[in-house]
């Protein structure tokens, strides 16, 4: 005892000093390593890994937003361009209308004649209002305005005086708009059409003006000008609406060539003021680039001084005029989910750091008790718990011992599991066999009793007929008794044959299904000829490793069954072939006979089961077929769409080298 105590005393201090050193190192190493890994992980996840294709979440998020902004900008540019083209087409069609031009041409001489006479403008336009030509003209203008639903008002202006000679608003008649910039351009610079955004001289509302000259006399001289007004806030601003697709800060804004806004802004300016259309000039870079005719994406500041991601486009309206389109979104909103994700990662990482610190302390402490854990595990195994494992915390002698212990218990557990599975399998097979024997005994007693009852019944009748001396009835009674005895004999022969399958093992050999089929066809040749059945045997059938005599018996039974159940088929046909499926080669015998309803697919393989009780046979043939197939490690089933659709009997056979049922 003193020797053991001295050994323990000698080892104790060494072990304690060793574990204290490891524990301190583990705390420092694991803690530092985890913090470094956490920092590297967060940084690489955010900004990517150098010299690799991984760009990081920040770059990915920015690329996705730019892609979305590009898509929105392209769609809005296309929509605005399409809308402007439609409006220009409206103005062109109306200015060249055969309805408008005659009435304008009819009114112009009246206006010019009265102007020469010195008639005042009020008197002149009072006369115009009463003219039928004027009334028809204004009715048509109102009809165009109402049918399109886009135009705020439509006017026709005298090119010589600048006075409005027709309008959808009667109050505008006679007003002079000669000083209108767009009107001056179309009169003096040789344009036949121009587009501009400005304030309506009458109402002061910001509008889009589309002007086009009306050629009344075919001399290309501008006699009158058609002006169509569109409220930009009602029709252009809705086309810039971003909805929820660009978040709460997303905005699309339109500017002219002077970088002045054409519609009201979504946000106030940096100083809190409101940007006024056609007055406020944006100095943000994407707006300037778009106004200059450039297109692209950029990360910069907007008119508020906020950092944004923006896509900018240039929209060509006419050959001399273009607009700039900017679609943007605040960076703060774009990267808000990413920042929130980083906060969560930091919180979770910090929590994990404390967890790892605690686990490190526990692991370091547990290193002093490996033998104790091993002995505890051994006691549990002794108590019957084979699932217990001891943790392997080192590669020294204790670690080797723990590994060997775990390996040994694992093998014992596997053996125990395998043994339990085998016991369950054997028990299940035994239960199946017992159930099969019960069904077999019941079926045999039931089906053998039938001919016995027949014999017994006709013996009684025979006795009476002998007493009566009725020779004819005696012959019939004897014939019935003979038939019943013959049926019993066939039943007993088939049962004997069924009992031999699997018990009497034949020699297996590799043979082609085609050879087996031809051999079976020879045995049922008389029936085939009598029923005039056309049989097709595929030429490239695979080899099978089987008991030749038994497989010929399978095919013979299946072919015989197909012939019996051809029904009234005028062109009976049987096909013998094979196909490849996931489970392997599937062999089949297909006919175009009566077919079998799905509810009977399993029943037909039962002992003495016959779907047609009046048919020949004992009802054991298909049971024999199933038994032979199962003994060969395969399975058999029926494929049929129902009555009158034919049947396909499919079966599989275990490959050479695979255990069959008898070997198992």
Short mmCIF file of C-alpha atoms in Angstrom, two decimals, residues 13-233:
data_model
loop_
_atom_site.label_atom_id
_atom_site.label_comp_id
_atom_site.label_asym_id
_atom_site.label_seq_id
_atom_site.Cartn_x
_atom_site.Cartn_y
_atom_site.Cartn_z
CA UNK A 13 1.97 17.14 -8.23
CA UNK A 14 3.31 16.52 -11.75
CA UNK A 15 -0.22 16.06 -13.10
CA UNK A 16 -1.54 19.18 -11.34
CA UNK A 17 1.29 21.36 -12.64
CA UNK A 18 0.81 19.96 -16.15
CA UNK A 19 -2.94 20.63 -16.16
CA UNK A 20 -2.55 24.12 -14.77
CA UNK A 21 -0.18 24.96 -17.61
CA UNK A 22 -2.52 23.52 -20.23
CA UNK A 23 -5.53 25.31 -18.76
CA UNK A 24 -3.79 28.68 -18.85
CA UNK A 25 -2.55 28.13 -22.38
CA UNK A 26 -5.96 26.96 -23.57
CA UNK A 27 -7.62 30.04 -22.12
CA UNK A 28 -5.12 32.31 -23.88
CA UNK A 29 -4.94 30.38 -27.16
CA UNK A 30 -8.65 29.64 -27.57
CA UNK A 31 -9.68 33.12 -26.49
CA UNK A 32 -7.23 34.89 -28.81
CA UNK A 33 -7.92 32.52 -31.67
CA UNK A 34 -11.68 32.98 -31.41
CA UNK A 35 -11.46 36.79 -31.26
CA UNK A 36 -9.12 36.86 -34.29
CA UNK A 37 -11.33 34.44 -36.24
CA UNK A 38 -14.44 36.44 -35.35
CA UNK A 39 -12.86 39.70 -36.53
CA UNK A 40 -11.54 38.11 -39.73
CA UNK A 41 -14.88 36.45 -40.39
CA UNK A 42 -16.86 39.68 -39.99
CA UNK A 43 -14.39 41.68 -42.09
CA UNK A 44 -14.24 39.07 -44.87
CA UNK A 45 -18.01 38.70 -44.86
CA UNK A 46 -18.39 42.47 -45.20
CA UNK A 47 -15.58 43.38 -47.56
CA UNK A 48 -14.64 40.07 -49.17
CA UNK A 49 -11.52 37.94 -49.26
CA UNK A 50 -8.46 39.36 -51.08
CA UNK A 51 -7.30 37.54 -54.24
CA UNK A 52 -10.61 35.62 -54.48
CA UNK A 53 -13.93 36.11 -56.25
CA UNK A 54 -15.78 36.62 -52.97
CA UNK A 55 -16.53 40.36 -52.84
CA UNK A 56 -18.30 40.55 -49.50
CA UNK A 57 -21.79 41.51 -48.45
CA UNK A 58 -21.14 45.26 -48.77
CA UNK A 59 -20.11 44.98 -52.40
CA UNK A 60 -22.85 42.47 -53.17
CA UNK A 61 -25.53 44.66 -51.62
CA UNK A 62 -24.26 47.71 -53.49
CA UNK A 63 -24.17 45.79 -56.78
CA UNK A 64 -27.73 44.54 -56.27
CA UNK A 65 -28.99 48.05 -55.49
CA UNK A 66 -27.18 49.50 -58.52
CA UNK A 67 -28.69 46.76 -60.67
CA UNK A 68 -32.15 47.59 -59.34
CA UNK A 69 -31.61 51.33 -59.83
CA UNK A 70 -30.44 50.70 -63.39
CA UNK A 71 -33.55 48.65 -64.09
CA UNK A 72 -35.87 51.30 -62.62
CA UNK A 73 -34.07 54.10 -64.49
CA UNK A 74 -34.27 52.23 -67.80
CA UNK A 75 -37.95 51.47 -67.31
CA UNK A 76 -38.80 55.07 -66.42
CA UNK A 77 -36.72 56.44 -69.29
CA UNK A 78 -38.46 54.11 -71.72
CA UNK A 79 -41.85 54.99 -70.29
CA UNK A 80 -41.25 58.77 -70.52
CA UNK A 81 -39.88 58.49 -74.06
CA UNK A 82 -42.84 56.38 -75.12
CA UNK A 83 -45.26 58.80 -73.46
CA UNK A 84 -43.66 61.85 -75.16
CA UNK A 85 -43.78 60.09 -78.55
CA UNK A 86 -47.47 59.38 -78.02
CA UNK A 87 -48.15 63.02 -77.17
CA UNK A 88 -46.20 64.24 -80.21
CA UNK A 89 -48.19 61.85 -82.37
CA UNK A 90 -51.40 63.27 -80.89
CA UNK A 91 -50.33 66.84 -81.76
CA UNK A 92 -49.17 65.86 -85.24
CA UNK A 93 -52.40 63.99 -86.04
CA UNK A 94 -54.54 66.84 -84.72
CA UNK A 95 -52.57 69.56 -86.56
CA UNK A 96 -52.87 67.65 -89.83
CA UNK A 97 -56.50 66.67 -89.25
CA UNK A 98 -58.83 67.22 -92.18
CA UNK A 99 -61.43 68.32 -89.63
CA UNK A 100 -59.31 70.99 -87.93
CA UNK A 101 -57.61 72.58 -90.94
CA UNK A 102 -60.76 73.56 -92.95
CA UNK A 103 -62.35 75.30 -89.97
CA UNK A 104 -59.16 77.14 -89.03
CA UNK A 105 -58.74 78.11 -92.68
CA UNK A 106 -62.34 79.39 -92.71
CA UNK A 107 -61.81 81.49 -89.58
CA UNK A 108 -58.49 83.08 -90.59
CA UNK A 109 -59.94 85.30 -93.40
CA UNK A 110 -62.66 86.52 -91.04
CA UNK A 111 -60.05 87.46 -88.44
CA UNK A 112 -57.78 89.16 -90.98
CA UNK A 113 -60.68 91.02 -92.66
CA UNK A 114 -62.04 92.40 -89.39
CA UNK A 115 -58.55 93.33 -88.23
CA UNK A 116 -58.08 95.45 -91.38
CA UNK A 117 -61.42 97.17 -90.78
CA UNK A 118 -60.21 98.16 -87.33
CA UNK A 119 -62.77 96.08 -85.43
CA UNK A 120 -61.81 95.78 -81.77
CA UNK A 121 -60.63 92.42 -80.45
CA UNK A 122 -63.65 92.04 -78.15
CA UNK A 123 -66.06 92.60 -81.05
CA UNK A 124 -63.99 90.34 -83.29
CA UNK A 125 -64.01 87.38 -80.91
CA UNK A 126 -67.66 87.91 -80.04
CA UNK A 127 -68.36 87.47 -83.74
CA UNK A 128 -66.13 84.39 -83.85
CA UNK A 129 -68.03 82.72 -81.01
CA UNK A 130 -71.22 82.99 -83.04
CA UNK A 131 -69.66 81.46 -86.15
CA UNK A 132 -70.66 77.85 -86.83
CA UNK A 133 -67.11 77.08 -87.98
CA UNK A 134 -65.76 78.24 -84.63
CA UNK A 135 -68.33 76.22 -82.67
CA UNK A 136 -67.59 73.04 -84.62
CA UNK A 137 -63.85 73.62 -84.20
CA UNK A 138 -64.08 74.08 -80.41
CA UNK A 139 -66.39 71.07 -80.12
CA UNK A 140 -63.80 68.92 -81.87
CA UNK A 141 -61.00 70.28 -79.67
CA UNK A 142 -63.06 69.48 -76.55
CA UNK A 143 -63.78 66.01 -77.90
CA UNK A 144 -60.05 65.36 -78.38
CA UNK A 145 -59.29 66.67 -74.90
CA UNK A 146 -61.99 64.51 -73.27
CA UNK A 147 -61.18 61.33 -75.21
CA UNK A 148 -57.45 61.41 -74.38
CA UNK A 149 -57.86 62.52 -70.78
CA UNK A 150 -54.27 63.76 -70.74
CA UNK A 151 -54.49 67.35 -71.90
CA UNK A 152 -55.31 70.23 -69.60
CA UNK A 153 -56.39 72.40 -72.52
CA UNK A 154 -55.90 72.74 -76.28
CA UNK A 155 -55.43 76.08 -78.07
CA UNK A 156 -54.98 77.36 -81.62
CA UNK A 157 -53.03 80.62 -81.97
CA UNK A 158 -52.91 83.11 -84.84
CA UNK A 159 -49.27 83.04 -85.93
CA UNK A 160 -49.38 86.63 -87.13
CA UNK A 161 -50.75 88.22 -83.96
CA UNK A 162 -50.12 85.64 -81.24
CA UNK A 163 -53.80 85.79 -80.26
CA UNK A 164 -55.71 82.66 -79.26
CA UNK A 165 -58.37 82.08 -81.93
CA UNK A 166 -59.74 78.77 -80.58
CA UNK A 167 -59.50 77.08 -77.18
CA UNK A 168 -61.14 74.43 -75.04
CA UNK A 169 -61.50 77.23 -72.48
CA UNK A 170 -63.62 80.10 -73.84
CA UNK A 171 -62.10 82.54 -71.37
CA UNK A 172 -58.74 82.29 -73.15
CA UNK A 173 -60.12 83.44 -76.52
CA UNK A 174 -58.38 86.57 -77.76
CA UNK A 175 -55.53 86.46 -75.25
CA UNK A 176 -52.17 87.28 -76.75
CA UNK A 177 -49.35 84.85 -75.98
CA UNK A 178 -46.91 86.21 -78.56
CA UNK A 179 -44.22 86.53 -75.89
CA UNK A 180 -44.33 82.77 -75.15
CA UNK A 181 -40.75 81.49 -75.69
CA UNK A 182 -41.83 78.29 -77.41
CA UNK A 183 -44.16 80.20 -79.74
CA UNK A 184 -41.35 82.56 -80.67
CA UNK A 185 -39.11 79.59 -81.46
CA UNK A 186 -41.62 77.91 -83.77
CA UNK A 187 -42.36 81.22 -85.58
CA UNK A 188 -38.86 82.56 -86.06
CA UNK A 189 -36.47 79.60 -86.19
CA UNK A 190 -38.15 77.43 -88.81
CA UNK A 191 -39.38 74.66 -86.49
CA UNK A 192 -42.70 72.99 -87.19
CA UNK A 193 -42.85 71.46 -83.68
CA UNK A 194 -41.36 72.15 -80.27
CA UNK A 195 -41.76 70.91 -76.69
CA UNK A 196 -41.17 72.91 -73.55
CA UNK A 197 -41.98 72.96 -69.84
CA UNK A 198 -42.97 76.27 -68.33
CA UNK A 199 -45.64 78.17 -66.50
CA UNK A 200 -48.97 78.73 -68.21
CA UNK A 201 -49.29 82.51 -68.85
CA UNK A 202 -52.98 82.30 -67.97
CA UNK A 203 -52.95 80.18 -64.80
CA UNK A 204 -49.31 80.18 -63.69
CA UNK A 205 -49.43 76.34 -63.38
CA UNK A 206 -46.32 74.38 -64.43
CA UNK A 207 -47.15 72.63 -67.67
CA UNK A 208 -45.67 70.71 -70.55
CA UNK A 209 -46.38 72.53 -73.83
CA UNK A 210 -46.34 70.77 -77.19
CA UNK A 211 -46.60 73.24 -80.11
CA UNK A 212 -46.97 72.39 -83.79
CA UNK A 213 -47.54 74.63 -86.79
CA UNK A 214 -50.71 74.21 -88.86
CA UNK A 215 -50.04 74.44 -92.60
CA UNK A 216 -53.36 75.73 -93.95
CA UNK A 217 -52.47 76.48 -97.56
CA UNK A 218 -49.71 74.01 -98.39
CA UNK A 219 -47.08 76.72 -98.77
CA UNK A 220 -45.21 75.73 -95.56
CA UNK A 221 -46.01 79.16 -94.19
CA UNK A 222 -47.02 79.15 -90.52
CA UNK A 223 -50.53 80.60 -90.37
CA UNK A 224 -51.62 79.10 -87.07
CA UNK A 225 -50.06 77.14 -84.21
CA UNK A 226 -51.64 74.27 -82.24
CA UNK A 227 -50.72 74.26 -78.53
CA UNK A 228 -51.55 71.32 -76.25
CA UNK A 229 -51.16 71.83 -72.48
CA UNK A 230 -50.32 68.98 -70.06
CA UNK A 231 -50.22 69.45 -66.29
CA UNK A 232 -46.77 68.08 -65.42
CA UNK A 233 -47.66 67.41 -61.77
#
